[in-house]
Tab-separated table of C-alpha atoms in Angstrom:
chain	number	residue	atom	x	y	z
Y	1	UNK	CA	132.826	73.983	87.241
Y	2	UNK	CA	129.225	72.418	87.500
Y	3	UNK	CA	129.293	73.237	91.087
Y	4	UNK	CA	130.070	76.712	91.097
Y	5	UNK	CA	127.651	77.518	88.380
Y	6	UNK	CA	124.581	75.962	90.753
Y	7	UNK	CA	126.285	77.482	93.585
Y	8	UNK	CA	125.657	81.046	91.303
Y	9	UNK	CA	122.232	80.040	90.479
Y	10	UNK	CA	121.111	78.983	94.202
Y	11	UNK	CA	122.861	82.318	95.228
Y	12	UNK	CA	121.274	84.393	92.751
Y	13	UNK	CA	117.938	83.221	93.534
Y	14	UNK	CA	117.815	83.674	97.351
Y	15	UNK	CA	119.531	86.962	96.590
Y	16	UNK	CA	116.389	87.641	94.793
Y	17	UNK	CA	113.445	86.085	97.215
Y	18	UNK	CA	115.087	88.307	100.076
Y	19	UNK	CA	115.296	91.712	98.009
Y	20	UNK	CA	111.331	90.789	97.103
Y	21	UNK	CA	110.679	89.996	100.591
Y	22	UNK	CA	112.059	93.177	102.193
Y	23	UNK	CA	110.493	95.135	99.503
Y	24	UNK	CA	107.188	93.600	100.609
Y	25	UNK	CA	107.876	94.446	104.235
Y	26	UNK	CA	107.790	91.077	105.447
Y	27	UNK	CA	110.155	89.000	107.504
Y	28	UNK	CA	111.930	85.506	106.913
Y	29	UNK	CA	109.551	83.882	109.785
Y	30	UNK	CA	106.396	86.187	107.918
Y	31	UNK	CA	107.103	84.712	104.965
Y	32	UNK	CA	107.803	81.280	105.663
Y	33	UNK	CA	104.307	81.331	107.933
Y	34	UNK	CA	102.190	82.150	104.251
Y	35	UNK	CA	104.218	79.676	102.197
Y	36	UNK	CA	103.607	76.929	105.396
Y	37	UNK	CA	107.331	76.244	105.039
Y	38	UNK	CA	109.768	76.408	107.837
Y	39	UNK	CA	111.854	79.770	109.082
Y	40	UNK	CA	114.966	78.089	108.562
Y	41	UNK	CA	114.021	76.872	105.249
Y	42	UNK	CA	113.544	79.687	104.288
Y	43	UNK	CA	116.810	81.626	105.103
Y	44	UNK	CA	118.673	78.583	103.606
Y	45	UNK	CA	116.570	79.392	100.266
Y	46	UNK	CA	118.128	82.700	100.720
Y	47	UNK	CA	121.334	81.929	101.652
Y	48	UNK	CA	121.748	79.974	98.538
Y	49	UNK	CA	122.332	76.842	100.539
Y	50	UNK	CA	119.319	74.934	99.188
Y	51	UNK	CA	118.091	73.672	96.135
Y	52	UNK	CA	114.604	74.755	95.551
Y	53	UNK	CA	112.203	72.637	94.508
Y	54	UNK	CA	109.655	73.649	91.436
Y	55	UNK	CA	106.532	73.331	94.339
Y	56	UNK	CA	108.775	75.144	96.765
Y	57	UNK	CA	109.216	78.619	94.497
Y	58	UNK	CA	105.045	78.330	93.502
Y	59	UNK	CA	104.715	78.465	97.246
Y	60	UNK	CA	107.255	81.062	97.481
Y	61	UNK	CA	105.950	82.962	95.029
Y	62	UNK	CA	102.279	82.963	95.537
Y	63	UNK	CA	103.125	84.101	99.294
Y	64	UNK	CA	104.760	87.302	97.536
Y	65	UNK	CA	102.263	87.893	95.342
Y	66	UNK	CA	104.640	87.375	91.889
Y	67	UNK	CA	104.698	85.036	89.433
Y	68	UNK	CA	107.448	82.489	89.498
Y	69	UNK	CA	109.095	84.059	86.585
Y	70	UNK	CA	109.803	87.154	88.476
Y	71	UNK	CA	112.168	85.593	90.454
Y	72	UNK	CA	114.502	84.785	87.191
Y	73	UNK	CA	113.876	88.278	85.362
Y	74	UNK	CA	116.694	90.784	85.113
Y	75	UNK	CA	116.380	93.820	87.606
């Protein structure tokens, strides 16, 4: 049961970096350039295959131009 539920919360998280993201006009390799973190890295976040870390979503964040809480507010 554990797994699934961080399997939801990864999920639900890159769902949201990517919807931010293509609001923002940028691209995957765009964004990963301003948050000096890797392409793939980045599409895994967004996948939901990785596990974020807390200095990983500041980065992420700050490169969108939100604050990390916007990326766990409802829509």
């Amino acid at each position: 049961m554990v797994r699934n539920a961080d399997n939801a919360v990864k999920a639900a998280f890159g769902q949201r970096v990517r919807d931010i993201r293509l609001k923002k006009g940028l691209s995957q390799e765009g964004l990963a350039e301003m948050c000096e973190l890797d392409r793939s890295y980045i599409g895994g976040v967004e996948r939901g295959e990785r596990n974020v870390s807390l200095i990983n979503i500041k980065k992420i964040a700050d490169a969108l131009g939100i604050s990390p809480q916007e990326f766990f507010e409802p829509r």
